[in-house]
Amino acid sequence: MGISLAFHIVFAVIGIAMPALMVIAEALWHRGGDVEDYNLAKNWAKGTAVLFAVGAVSGTVLSFELGLLFPRFMDHAGPVIGMPFSLEGFAFFTEAIFLGIYLYGWQRVSRAMHIVSGIIVALSGLASAAFVLVANAWMNVPRGFRIVNGRFIDIDPIAAMNTPFAAHEIVHMVVAAYMATGFAVAGIHAFAILRGSATRFHRRALTISLFFAIPFALVQPLIGDFAGKQVARYQPLKLAAMERLERTEKSASIRIGPIEVPGALSWIAYGDRNAVVRGLREWPGSDWPPPIVRTSFQAMVALGMWMAAVSAYAIVLRLRRRPWTDNRLLLWLLVITAPMGFLAIEFGWIVTEMGRQPWIIYGVMRTAASVTPMRGLAVPFTIFMAIYVLLAVTVISILRSQVRATIEERE
Amino acid sequence: MISYAEITAAVMLVALIVYALTGGADFGGGLWHLLAAGPRAKQQRLLIDSAIAPIWEANHVWLVLIVVLLFVCFPHAFSAASIALHIPLTILLIGIVFRGAGFAFRQYAATRTMRREWSRAFAAASVVTPVFLGVCLGAITDDRVVVRDGISVYGFVTPWLHAFALAVGALALALFALTAAVYLANEAGDAAVANDFRIRAITSGVAVTVAAFSGIALAPDRFRSALLHSLWSWPLQIVTGMVALALFAALLARRFAVARLLVIVQTALILFGWALAQYPLIIAPDLTIDAAAAPARVVRLTLVELLIGSVVLAPSFFYLFRVFKGRSETAD
């Protein structure tokens, strides 16, 4: 399940953000009539088609796997958080319908209808992300039911959707999706330019995608800070695991290697330098999340900071009126940064999901109690693993050839 | 008095019928892709590609919708099926992955080898998936999907590996092949290609008939007697039989638009008949629609949501088909 999730997320993220980029390129084409913008929209759409297909099938796998692997979780939780899942179904439906029209309808629908389809794709991608995140937020801060004798009663799906974790999960993730995709696209086009294909097509592509990514990358640390405060409030144990804080401390400090910033953790978590941060030892060891939570958290923060720094550098260049596409340092930085957004997202999900362990529904149901009685799960696990590797290799080779085609035909 | 859960089950049946008619036909297209032969094999494949490409992802979502409704509104049924049918569902999933990914990859493949391999994967998965879809449907109709305290009473193999479930699997494959062949005959611009698919449609029509009768013969007694000896049995059987004969006649007369309408009606009737005979059970032998249902409040809310959702969805789906299918009769 974790592997499926990690695999699906990359494609889901692209499914959220790529349509936005296509639509922006198409809108620029409509406004300015620049044929390169049109080419860009078409090329980006081609990549989106492949990635969306993989996202759709891996998403289907997930919806089945919820039951196949965690039948008892679904038995109890299904009615409580089913609402966002079914709403997500509708959003996904709309996305698939209008993506079909967008990809194959260039000649069949009017220009206005075409771009409207693209906008609908982008919005419904956003909506489906939001609904799925509501469901995940509920697993972290469950609401809208009571438990009597091990049964969920007084189920209120609306109250369940109102979980306080939803807001920051949605904003944090959507912004992450936009910045990760923007940087990945910018990195690919930067690579093409470095390979000597400094055509208007690639320059234009780089400029649009970088302009797209920068604001999100700059605002993300602030959102992350808000997310951290929410975790501190509702899941203090997860916070302790993220920082590997063993003992409860007043005015707790942040330690990264040899550096220690006194009071920083208290301030970040509660907005007060002298606040008490509870340590792991306040809970029994059997409730502790695994140590990977801390490593992943630090990796995510480091990657996020790096992307914010690259964004700042790009802005400085812009202010000094140095074109981005001529600056080899920036181009190389962008190539290096290309995969980082996705890595950060994966690390972030490890923090959320592993940080919730050993619970599948935080404080309510243990993961171990929800698993299927089916034996020999290693078999499907290995098969799906192999399938994902195969799919990933194929997607990469297809995208490579698509990019290579744009380099060669314009040389 | 009809309960909210039963209304939801009816909605799911409608979704299942639409899925069979759209997504099912896409699988059938994959089968004909695999079996493309003769002097016009290439044209057959091109027709299949252009027919499926714009719509398959939207068609596929009907299945996702059914699964989601199942786990929201009938969590006990979802949980029981997930446990006892773990193996066929997993195979089904692998089939879905290869069908979808294969189709997308072959369209954008960089090299000829890659294109060929993914075409094969797409075609093979298009055959495997419907069979297992049918097997799962057959399994919940038979009496061996029984889960007590989270344990499958009949283990993980017996619930689905029996003649009846396999017959339903064969029926699903034949039915999807039939719908696809009829649609393709109708959409083909070229008369010779249309004729290729006409012959395929007639062949698969015969296969549907054989599979349907063997399914009835192999069915568990409860299901068979409900199917054959209820108040509604005779009217339904007669109408289904007449539609089937009319379909053969329309194909022989090359009235493809009429044939398309008839195959739609026939598929709907088959699934409708299955649901009537299965009622009030959702999973045989003893899990009823009402017993498997989530609390009434959840089901009611989901129904409201379905109503609102379909206001957006129905016109969108209709528009998609109008854009890509509406003009084909006149334009080609």
XYZ file of C-alpha atoms in Angstrom:
743
model
C 0.000 0.000 0.000
C 2.753 2.394 0.961
C 4.566 1.634 -2.272
C 1.405 2.143 -4.301
C 0.833 5.403 -2.512
C 4.389 6.624 -3.031
C 4.122 5.740 -6.696
C 0.701 7.246 -7.221
C 1.550 10.524 -5.514
C 4.052 11.541 -8.172
C 1.487 11.094 -10.919
C -1.334 12.569 -8.896
C 0.781 15.651 -8.286
C 1.477 16.027 -11.978
C -2.217 15.500 -12.656
C -2.967 18.442 -10.390
C -0.360 20.861 -11.668
C 0.373 20.000 -15.293
C -3.119 20.966 -16.543
C -2.614 24.374 -14.959
C 0.594 24.816 -16.963
C -1.037 23.699 -20.211
C -3.902 26.087 -19.705
C -1.560 28.970 -18.940
C 0.369 28.279 -22.148
C -2.845 28.045 -24.128
C -4.189 31.251 -22.589
C -0.958 33.043 -23.522
C -1.356 31.750 -27.050
C -4.924 33.046 -27.220
C -3.837 36.452 -25.953
C -0.584 36.954 -27.777
C -1.020 34.648 -30.751
C 2.529 33.341 -30.261
C 2.700 30.006 -32.033
C 5.373 28.789 -29.596
C 2.827 29.014 -26.782
C 0.523 26.830 -28.818
C 3.321 24.300 -29.385
C 4.059 24.393 -25.707
C 0.465 23.703 -24.701
C 0.403 20.792 -27.142
C 3.697 19.318 -25.962
C 2.846 19.674 -22.312
C -0.521 18.085 -23.024
C 1.242 15.107 -24.624
C 3.313 14.536 -21.504
C 0.250 15.018 -19.333
C -1.654 12.349 -21.275
C 0.898 9.664 -20.480
C 1.321 10.691 -16.871
C -2.400 11.041 -16.272
C -3.071 7.545 -17.577
C -0.599 6.105 -15.098
C -2.044 8.294 -12.353
C -5.533 7.043 -13.154
C -4.649 3.363 -13.032
C -2.473 3.638 -9.946
C -5.291 5.582 -8.263
C -7.685 2.766 -9.113
C -5.277 0.295 -7.557
C -5.316 2.373 -4.383
C -9.089 2.467 -4.125
C -9.198 -1.323 -4.307
C -6.182 -1.825 -2.077
C -7.837 0.048 0.769
C -10.148 -2.926 0.992
C -7.775 -5.650 -0.122
C -5.191 -4.772 2.504
C -7.205 -3.061 5.240
C -10.671 -4.602 5.074
C -11.419 -3.970 8.735
C -10.363 -0.352 8.500
C -12.724 0.140 5.565
C -15.490 -1.758 7.275
C -15.525 0.767 10.122
C -14.124 3.898 8.544
C -15.741 3.591 5.114
C -19.033 5.187 6.152
C -17.309 7.947 8.120
C -14.854 9.125 5.472
C -16.620 7.747 2.440
C -18.067 11.157 1.694
C -14.803 12.786 0.583
C -13.886 9.622 -1.337
C -17.102 9.668 -3.305
C -16.746 13.406 -3.922
C -13.246 12.647 -5.152
C -14.810 10.098 -7.492
C -16.916 12.835 -9.047
C -13.990 15.212 -9.344
C -11.906 12.508 -10.976
C -14.758 11.773 -13.350
C -14.965 15.375 -14.448
C -11.209 15.495 -14.830
C -11.126 12.399 -17.051
C -14.011 13.588 -19.222
C -12.585 17.019 -19.896
C -9.044 15.766 -20.291
C -10.351 13.554 -23.088
C -11.939 16.606 -24.687
C -8.793 18.672 -24.148
C -6.371 16.103 -25.565
C -8.372 14.921 -28.547
C -10.673 17.847 -29.149
C -8.298 20.474 -30.613
C -10.094 20.153 -33.945
C -13.512 19.246 -32.621
C -14.532 21.948 -30.175
C -14.300 25.738 -30.334
C -11.234 27.516 -28.997
C -13.161 28.890 -26.057
C -14.613 25.490 -25.183
C -11.172 23.963 -25.463
C -9.581 26.233 -22.930
C -12.628 25.953 -20.678
C -12.122 22.172 -20.767
C -8.510 22.687 -19.735
C -9.568 24.917 -16.859
C -12.097 22.327 -15.716
C -9.372 19.674 -15.792
C -7.101 21.842 -13.659
C -9.862 22.695 -11.174
C -11.171 19.174 -10.814
C -7.627 17.911 -10.311
C -7.375 20.408 -7.496
C -10.715 19.331 -6.075
C -9.878 15.636 -6.110
C -6.624 16.337 -4.297
C -8.529 18.316 -1.678
C -11.054 15.526 -1.092
C -8.442 12.814 -0.756
C -6.508 14.992 1.671
C -9.629 15.507 3.770
C -9.838 11.732 4.126
C -6.193 11.546 5.145
C -6.635 14.447 7.544
C -9.444 12.515 9.189
C -7.158 9.534 9.715
C -4.877 11.897 11.612
C -7.506 13.794 13.559
C -10.648 11.658 13.471
C -13.996 13.349 14.071
C -17.672 12.717 13.548
C -18.367 9.430 15.357
C -18.406 7.761 18.764
C -17.145 4.325 19.670
C -19.282 2.100 21.844
C -18.191 -1.500 22.366
C -15.805 -1.345 19.429
C -18.508 -0.146 17.037
C -18.597 3.233 15.340
C -21.921 4.894 16.109
C -23.499 8.350 15.680
C -21.634 8.685 12.421
C -21.708 12.196 11.043
C -19.858 12.392 7.716
C -20.079 16.182 7.558
C -18.450 16.567 10.965
C -15.831 14.038 9.856
C -14.942 16.208 6.862
C -14.582 19.134 9.188
C -11.385 17.753 10.682
C -8.983 20.504 11.753
C -6.129 18.834 9.864
C -7.726 19.327 6.457
C -6.874 22.985 5.873
C -3.114 22.789 6.183
C -2.840 19.379 4.493
C -4.674 20.693 1.435
C -2.795 23.975 1.141
C 0.593 22.433 1.898
C 0.110 19.633 -0.604
C -1.410 21.650 -3.440
C 1.326 24.260 -3.197
C 3.869 21.433 -3.099
C 2.319 19.911 -6.203
C 2.524 23.194 -8.096
C 6.093 23.926 -7.114
C 7.329 20.375 -7.664
C 5.800 20.187 -11.122
C 6.888 23.725 -12.034
C 10.485 22.996 -11.057
C 10.499 19.618 -12.792
C 9.280 21.178 -16.040
C 11.695 24.104 -15.731
C 14.527 21.631 -15.098
C 13.726 19.638 -18.216
C 13.673 22.711 -20.419
C 16.817 24.070 -18.743
C 18.492 20.801 -19.647
C 17.395 21.164 -23.265
C 18.846 24.675 -23.384
C 22.123 23.499 -21.854
C 22.259 20.779 -24.475
C 22.449 23.556 -27.048
C 18.810 23.811 -27.980
C 18.285 27.406 -26.868
C 15.254 27.830 -29.094
C 12.403 30.193 -28.332
C 10.288 27.157 -27.555
C 12.475 26.030 -24.678
C 13.164 29.569 -23.451
C 9.477 30.312 -23.361
C 8.769 27.017 -21.607
C 11.402 27.655 -18.985
C 10.194 31.174 -18.296
C 6.555 30.183 -17.919
C 7.205 27.177 -15.702
C 9.661 29.003 -13.477
C 7.350 31.994 -13.072
C 4.734 29.455 -12.104
C 6.877 27.656 -9.514
C 8.533 30.608 -7.765
C 5.614 32.096 -5.815
C 4.637 28.677 -4.526
C 8.193 27.845 -3.513
C 8.491 31.107 -1.601
C 5.215 30.816 0.249
C 5.646 27.120 1.107
C 7.908 27.593 4.161
C 5.222 29.782 5.753
C 2.560 27.157 5.106
C 4.896 24.493 6.432
C 5.241 26.495 9.609
C 1.453 26.599 9.984
C 1.320 22.838 9.351
C 3.901 22.304 12.075
C 1.824 24.295 14.557
C -1.244 22.197 13.746
C 0.757 19.002 14.298
C 2.050 20.375 17.602
C -1.504 21.069 18.700
C -3.216 17.843 17.630
C -0.415 15.267 17.448
C 2.288 16.300 19.910
C 3.748 12.793 19.740
C 4.292 13.144 16.000
C 6.012 16.461 16.589
C 8.280 14.867 19.177
C 9.112 12.134 16.658
C 9.792 14.691 13.920
C 12.311 16.397 16.187
C 13.346 13.241 18.050
C 12.748 15.045 21.303
C 13.110 12.441 24.031
C 12.392 14.422 27.175
C 9.781 17.078 27.682
C 11.464 20.484 27.576
C 10.520 24.017 28.413
C 11.877 26.406 25.802
C 12.967 23.468 23.665
C 15.707 23.995 21.123
C 16.206 22.733 17.591
C 19.281 20.580 17.049
C 20.656 19.879 13.629
C 23.985 18.093 13.967
C 26.243 20.220 16.139
C 24.117 23.361 15.823
C 21.627 24.120 18.548
C 19.158 26.965 18.460
C 17.746 27.401 21.982
C 14.029 27.924 22.280
C 13.529 27.614 18.533
C 11.387 24.489 18.672
C 9.080 25.968 21.286
C 8.763 29.082 19.198
C 8.103 27.253 15.930
C 5.638 24.848 17.478
C 3.674 27.199 19.714
C 4.784 30.723 18.788
C 6.281 31.146 22.244
C 9.969 30.727 23.056
C 9.207 29.445 26.525
C 6.454 26.990 25.651
C 6.705 23.413 26.894
C 7.251 20.834 24.147
C 6.358 17.311 25.192
C 8.978 14.626 24.544
C 8.597 11.033 23.345
C 8.993 9.609 26.854
C 5.615 10.951 27.874
C 4.108 8.175 25.804
C 4.677 4.406 26.064
C 7.349 3.141 23.672
C 4.778 1.018 21.840
C 3.103 4.226 20.654
C 6.258 5.798 19.194
C 6.449 6.356 15.453
C 9.559 4.914 13.762
C 12.746 7.036 13.669
C 12.524 7.482 9.886
C 10.024 10.256 10.618
C 12.767 12.563 11.811
C 15.118 11.894 8.896
C 12.329 12.370 6.397
C 11.173 15.548 8.046
C 14.634 17.073 7.909
C 15.073 16.011 4.299
C 11.765 17.607 3.366
C 12.596 20.868 5.078
C 16.061 20.970 3.520
C 14.671 20.391 0.031
C 11.978 23.008 0.555
C 14.555 25.539 1.686
C 16.741 24.748 -1.300
C 13.846 25.389 -3.686
C 13.006 28.638 -1.932
C 16.683 29.670 -2.255
C 16.778 28.854 -5.970
C 13.597 30.886 -6.386
C 15.150 33.818 -4.553
C 18.221 33.622 -6.767
C 16.023 33.627 -9.880
C 14.229 36.718 -8.609
C 17.508 38.499 -7.973
C 18.576 37.753 -11.548
C 15.280 39.062 -12.843
C 15.566 42.270 -10.832
C 19.012 42.817 -12.253
C 17.517 42.340 -15.698
C 19.602 39.269 -16.453
C 17.586 36.843 -18.581
C 17.166 33.460 -16.916
C 17.802 31.500 -20.072
C 21.344 32.864 -20.525
C 22.526 32.168 -17.024
C 24.290 28.816 -17.037
C 24.488 28.662 -13.246
C 20.736 29.071 -12.904
C 20.135 26.543 -15.655
C 22.302 23.987 -13.899
C 20.653 24.725 -10.570
C 17.293 24.117 -12.199
C 18.437 20.802 -13.648
C 19.581 19.691 -10.193
C 16.382 20.969 -8.601
C 14.077 19.184 -11.065
C 13.437 16.025 -8.982
C 13.611 17.760 -5.608
C 9.993 18.807 -5.335
C 8.870 15.228 -5.801
C 11.424 13.967 -3.315
C 10.223 16.534 -0.797
C 6.638 15.389 -1.322
C 7.613 11.759 -0.752
C 9.479 12.669 2.422
C 6.543 14.758 3.565
C 4.214 11.814 3.144
C 6.560 9.588 5.080
C 6.355 12.129 7.901
C 2.546 12.199 7.848
C 1.983 8.489 7.397
C 4.821 6.959 9.400
C 4.404 9.704 11.982
C 0.862 8.456 12.546
C 2.021 4.888 13.183
C 1.252 2.601 14.953
C -2.237 3.951 14.309
C -4.242 3.773 11.092
C -6.895 6.000 12.648
C -5.004 8.125 15.110
C -5.779 7.094 18.662
C -8.690 4.901 17.522
C -7.530 1.904 15.508
C -4.104 0.322 15.252
C -2.797 -0.440 11.794
C -2.100 -4.032 12.819
C -5.752 -4.523 13.785
C -6.977 -3.438 10.364
C -4.919 -5.673 8.114
C -6.389 -8.460 5.994
C -6.115 -12.063 7.240
C -4.895 -13.009 3.742
C -1.536 -14.767 3.914
C 1.348 -14.562 1.462
C 0.927 -10.835 0.875
C 4.570 -10.738 -0.208
C 3.468 -12.132 -3.563
C 1.152 -9.304 -4.662
C 3.563 -6.860 -3.044
C 6.417 -8.089 -5.227
C 4.237 -8.151 -8.324
C 3.002 -4.597 -7.851
C 6.521 -3.459 -7.088
C 7.749 -4.971 -10.355
C 4.837 -3.424 -12.249
C 5.577 0.009 -10.842
C 9.228 -0.251 -11.777
C 8.213 -1.241 -15.297
C 5.731 1.628 -15.553
C 8.228 4.124 -14.206
C 10.904 3.025 -16.657
C 8.472 3.251 -19.549
C 7.148 6.668 -18.561
C 10.663 8.004 -18.252
C 11.697 6.639 -21.610
C 8.585 8.055 -23.283
C 9.101 11.475 -21.740
C 12.774 11.388 -22.704
C 11.924 10.695 -26.283
C 9.298 13.445 -26.269
C 11.827 15.924 -24.948
C 14.501 14.712 -27.320
C 12.113 15.198 -30.214
C 11.667 18.852 -29.301
C 15.439 19.284 -29.113
C 16.134 17.638 -32.436
C 13.369 19.059 -34.549
C 14.363 22.577 -33.655
C 18.070 22.247 -34.229
C -41.023 0.154 1.403
C -37.831 0.669 -0.512
C -34.912 1.645 1.700
C -32.296 4.254 0.907
C -29.749 1.458 0.735
C -31.790 -0.220 -1.973
C -31.993 3.015 -3.946
C -28.227 3.284 -3.701
C -27.898 -0.314 -4.858
C -30.103 0.551 -7.831
C -27.860 3.499 -8.650
C -24.867 1.173 -8.497
C -26.613 -1.198 -10.869
C -27.132 1.655 -13.317
C -23.456 2.568 -12.980
C -22.526 -1.065 -13.588
C -24.660 -1.158 -16.737
C -23.108 2.073 -18.013
C -19.666 0.701 -17.204
C -20.383 -2.499 -19.135
C -21.608 -0.456 -22.092
C -18.683 1.970 -22.144
C -15.692 0.605 -20.263
C -16.723 -2.936 -21.156
C -16.726 -2.067 -24.834
C -13.221 -0.622 -24.433
C -12.090 -4.022 -23.172
C -13.835 -5.624 -26.127
C -11.929 -3.221 -28.354
C -8.727 -4.524 -26.800
C -9.768 -8.081 -27.578
C -10.411 -7.202 -31.216
C -7.091 -5.416 -31.274
C -5.475 -8.690 -30.276
C -7.483 -10.646 -32.831
C -7.122 -8.138 -35.666
C -6.479 -10.254 -38.736
C -6.913 -10.482 -42.466
C -6.010 -7.949 -45.134
C -7.501 -5.073 -43.137
C -5.880 -5.833 -39.758
C -4.166 -2.474 -39.712
C -7.345 -0.526 -40.467
C -9.157 -2.477 -37.786
C -6.550 -1.493 -35.244
C -6.609 2.152 -36.297
C -10.371 2.241 -35.946
C -10.159 0.706 -32.472
C -7.520 3.224 -31.423
C -9.453 6.244 -32.570
C -12.666 4.910 -31.072
C -11.211 4.292 -27.618
C -8.588 7.004 -27.177
C -10.642 10.046 -26.155
C -13.127 8.274 -23.912
C -11.554 5.312 -22.157
C -10.399 7.186 -19.079
C -13.816 8.660 -18.469
C -15.409 5.250 -19.071
C -13.042 3.674 -16.592
C -14.171 5.996 -13.809
C -17.557 4.250 -13.672
C -15.770 1.319 -12.088
C -14.050 3.591 -9.582
C -17.444 5.099 -8.778
C -18.921 1.646 -8.150
C -16.053 0.677 -5.850
C -16.307 3.916 -3.926
C -20.079 3.627 -3.513
C -19.582 0.066 -2.371
C -17.202 0.999 0.399
C -19.094 4.080 1.490
C -22.603 2.654 1.495
C -21.993 -1.089 1.842
C -18.808 -1.341 3.902
C -19.592 -4.867 5.131
C -19.991 -6.133 1.588
C -16.819 -4.379 0.470
C -14.885 -5.785 3.380
C -16.199 -9.338 2.846
C -15.514 -9.286 -0.904
C -12.046 -7.818 -0.327
C -11.149 -10.696 1.957
C -12.678 -13.684 0.179
C -11.985 -12.439 -3.348
C -8.527 -11.077 -2.644
C -6.898 -13.109 -5.412
C -9.269 -12.435 -8.338
C -9.546 -8.761 -7.354
C -5.768 -8.469 -7.363
C -5.582 -10.056 -10.806
C -8.344 -7.720 -11.932
C -6.310 -4.780 -10.695
C -3.172 -5.902 -12.493
C -5.285 -6.241 -15.624
C -6.654 -2.719 -15.179
C -3.161 -1.311 -14.744
C -1.787 -2.980 -17.861
C -4.834 -2.195 -19.941
C -4.776 1.515 -19.103
C -1.043 2.037 -19.042
C -0.576 -0.185 -22.095
C -3.021 1.812 -24.128
C -1.485 5.146 -23.199
C 2.071 3.912 -23.689
C 1.493 2.356 -27.074
C 0.095 5.632 -28.348
C 3.128 7.619 -27.322
C 5.764 4.895 -27.523
C 9.190 5.989 -28.682
C 10.408 2.846 -30.392
C 8.730 0.183 -32.456
C 9.610 -2.629 -30.044
C 8.177 -0.716 -27.143
C 5.050 -0.006 -29.121
C 4.655 -3.665 -29.986
C 5.213 -4.912 -26.449
C 2.793 -2.455 -24.884
C 0.214 -3.230 -27.562
C 0.433 -6.832 -26.494
C 0.133 -5.913 -22.847
C -2.901 -3.756 -23.624
C -4.555 -6.517 -25.639
C -3.792 -9.334 -23.198
C -5.006 -7.265 -20.255
C -8.191 -6.465 -22.181
C -8.949 -10.184 -22.225
C -7.943 -11.049 -18.658
C -9.692 -8.139 -16.941
C -13.266 -8.787 -18.145
C -12.959 -12.473 -17.303
C -12.025 -11.667 -13.719
C -14.644 -8.975 -13.509
C -17.160 -11.654 -14.424
C -15.575 -14.142 -12.023
C -15.998 -11.696 -9.131
C -19.603 -11.021 -10.089
C -20.209 -14.758 -10.377
C -18.557 -15.350 -7.020
C -20.848 -12.972 -5.127
C -23.831 -14.650 -6.826
C -22.710 -18.091 -5.712
C -22.815 -19.079 -2.058
C -19.176 -19.232 -1.107
C -18.200 -15.654 -0.272
C -18.787 -15.927 3.455
C -16.724 -13.961 5.948
C -17.148 -14.441 9.678
C -15.162 -12.361 12.163
C -12.797 -11.275 9.429
C -12.049 -14.845 8.316
C -13.122 -16.232 4.961
C -15.005 -19.452 5.735
C -14.186 -21.019 2.377
C -10.615 -19.778 2.261
C -9.209 -17.708 -0.580
C -9.621 -19.960 -3.610
C -12.904 -21.877 -3.304
C -15.075 -18.731 -3.209
C -14.315 -17.920 -6.850
C -12.656 -20.875 -8.578
C -15.722 -22.805 -9.693
C -17.512 -23.508 -12.940
C -20.280 -20.970 -12.423
C -17.940 -18.039 -11.761
C -15.834 -19.015 -14.770
C -18.965 -19.168 -16.920
C -19.875 -15.639 -15.821
C -16.300 -14.616 -16.650
C -16.710 -16.037 -20.133
C -20.067 -14.313 -20.457
C -18.546 -10.957 -19.521
C -15.790 -11.360 -22.089
C -18.208 -12.425 -24.818
C -20.632 -9.627 -24.013
C -17.907 -6.970 -24.080
C -16.596 -8.394 -27.339
C -20.107 -8.210 -28.776
C -20.757 -4.597 -27.752
C -17.336 -3.517 -29.018
C -17.798 -5.239 -32.368
C -21.229 -3.680 -32.857
C -19.989 -0.177 -31.955
C -16.975 -0.573 -34.231
C -19.081 -1.804 -37.133
C -21.255 1.233 -36.632
C -18.334 3.639 -36.445
C -16.284 2.216 -39.319
C -16.169 4.552 -42.282
C -15.106 1.794 -44.630
C -17.741 -0.801 -45.592
C -15.229 -3.666 -45.677
C -13.974 -2.897 -42.165
C -17.558 -2.567 -40.981
C -18.211 -6.012 -42.407
C -15.183 -7.443 -40.558
C -16.683 -6.268 -37.307
C -20.152 -7.416 -38.353
C -18.839 -10.977 -38.630
C -17.066 -10.619 -35.303
C -20.255 -9.317 -33.721
C -22.275 -12.288 -34.957
C -19.635 -14.734 -33.694
C -19.511 -13.127 -30.274
C -23.312 -12.985 -30.201
C -23.302 -16.766 -30.493
C -20.660 -16.935 -27.749
C -22.810 -14.738 -25.480
C -25.751 -17.075 -25.991
C -23.698 -20.172 -25.187
C -22.077 -18.575 -22.128
C -25.411 -17.271 -20.853
C -27.086 -20.667 -21.061
C -24.151 -22.461 -19.437
C -24.173 -19.801 -16.731
C -27.843 -20.494 -16.022
C -27.224 -24.248 -16.009
C -24.318 -23.926 -13.561
C -25.922 -21.326 -11.315
C -26.696 -22.084 -7.672
C -30.289 -23.292 -7.251
C -31.513 -20.237 -5.384
C -30.329 -17.926 -8.130
C -31.602 -20.100 -10.966
C -35.050 -20.538 -9.501
C -35.294 -16.781 -8.880
C -34.224 -16.173 -12.459
C -36.622 -18.679 -13.973
C -39.604 -18.906 -11.661
C -40.364 -15.415 -10.449
C -43.294 -13.246 -11.461
C -41.043 -11.152 -13.624
C -39.154 -14.099 -15.140
C -41.192 -14.747 -18.240
C -41.663 -11.172 -19.404
C -37.970 -10.506 -18.895
C -36.837 -13.718 -20.590
C -39.096 -13.129 -23.560
C -37.989 -9.522 -24.030
C -34.309 -10.457 -23.673
C -34.715 -13.283 -26.167
C -36.513 -11.069 -28.657
C -33.902 -8.351 -28.362
C -31.176 -10.942 -28.957
C -32.927 -12.239 -32.087
C -33.540 -8.701 -33.329
C -29.851 -7.973 -32.781
C -28.829 -10.893 -34.963
C -31.334 -9.772 -37.593
C -30.038 -6.197 -37.523
C -26.463 -7.423 -37.931
C -27.440 -9.657 -40.849
C -29.223 -6.718 -42.449
C -26.269 -4.392 -41.758
C -28.432 -1.988 -39.808
C -25.605 -1.017 -37.483
C -27.220 1.958 -35.766
C -30.191 -0.242 -34.857
C -27.835 -3.028 -33.777
C -26.031 -0.620 -31.470
C -29.277 0.323 -29.769
C -30.239 -3.335 -29.432
C -26.908 -4.419 -27.962
C -27.214 -1.655 -25.390
C -30.696 -2.852 -24.440
C -29.530 -6.468 -24.331
C -26.571 -5.775 -22.038
C -28.778 -3.716 -19.748
C -31.377 -6.496 -19.629
C -28.818 -9.167 -18.772
C -27.442 -7.157 -15.855
C -30.920 -6.114 -14.808
C -32.032 -9.755 -14.777
C -29.000 -10.695 -12.708
C -29.785 -7.971 -10.175
C -33.461 -8.958 -9.915
C -32.550 -12.591 -9.279
C -29.902 -11.567 -6.762
C -32.232 -9.202 -4.881
C -32.392 -8.670 -1.908
C -28.880 -10.061 -1.508
C -25.763 -8.072 -2.260
C -23.443 -10.989 -1.575
C -24.947 -14.480 -1.598
C -25.840 -16.490 0.442
C -26.864 -14.256 3.322
C -25.628 -10.662 3.127
C -28.604 -8.528 2.128
C -28.458 -5.010 0.755
C -29.912 -3.637 3.983
C -27.682 -5.691 6.271
C -24.525 -4.668 4.423
C -25.462 -0.997 4.411
C -23.802 1.821 6.289
C -25.910 3.811 8.786
C -28.957 5.390 7.123
C -27.653 8.909 7.570
C -24.505 8.130 5.566
C -26.468 6.454 2.789
C -28.922 9.359 2.631
C -26.145 11.925 2.404
C -24.423 9.917 -0.312
C -27.646 9.831 -2.302
C -28.007 13.597 -2.054
C -24.406 13.918 -3.148
C -24.989 11.544 -6.075
C -27.944 13.623 -7.140
C -25.938 16.841 -7.065
C -22.935 15.155 -8.632
C -24.921 13.741 -11.503
C -26.186 17.209 -12.366
C -22.584 18.027 -13.236
C -21.601 14.612 -14.458
C -24.433 13.585 -16.746
C -24.207 16.582 -19.093
C -20.401 16.377 -19.110
C -20.428 12.716 -20.021
C -23.079 13.336 -22.644
C -21.032 16.185 -24.065
C -17.925 13.989 -24.264
C -19.778 11.406 -26.308
C -21.403 14.040 -28.494
C -18.029 15.540 -29.298
C -16.351 12.251 -30.180
C -19.137 9.904 -31.176
C -22.058 12.096 -32.191
C -20.885 13.082 -35.615
C -19.284 9.824 -36.656
C -22.302 8.561 -38.581
C -22.512 11.610 -40.780
C -18.906 12.779 -40.822
C -17.208 9.579 -41.926
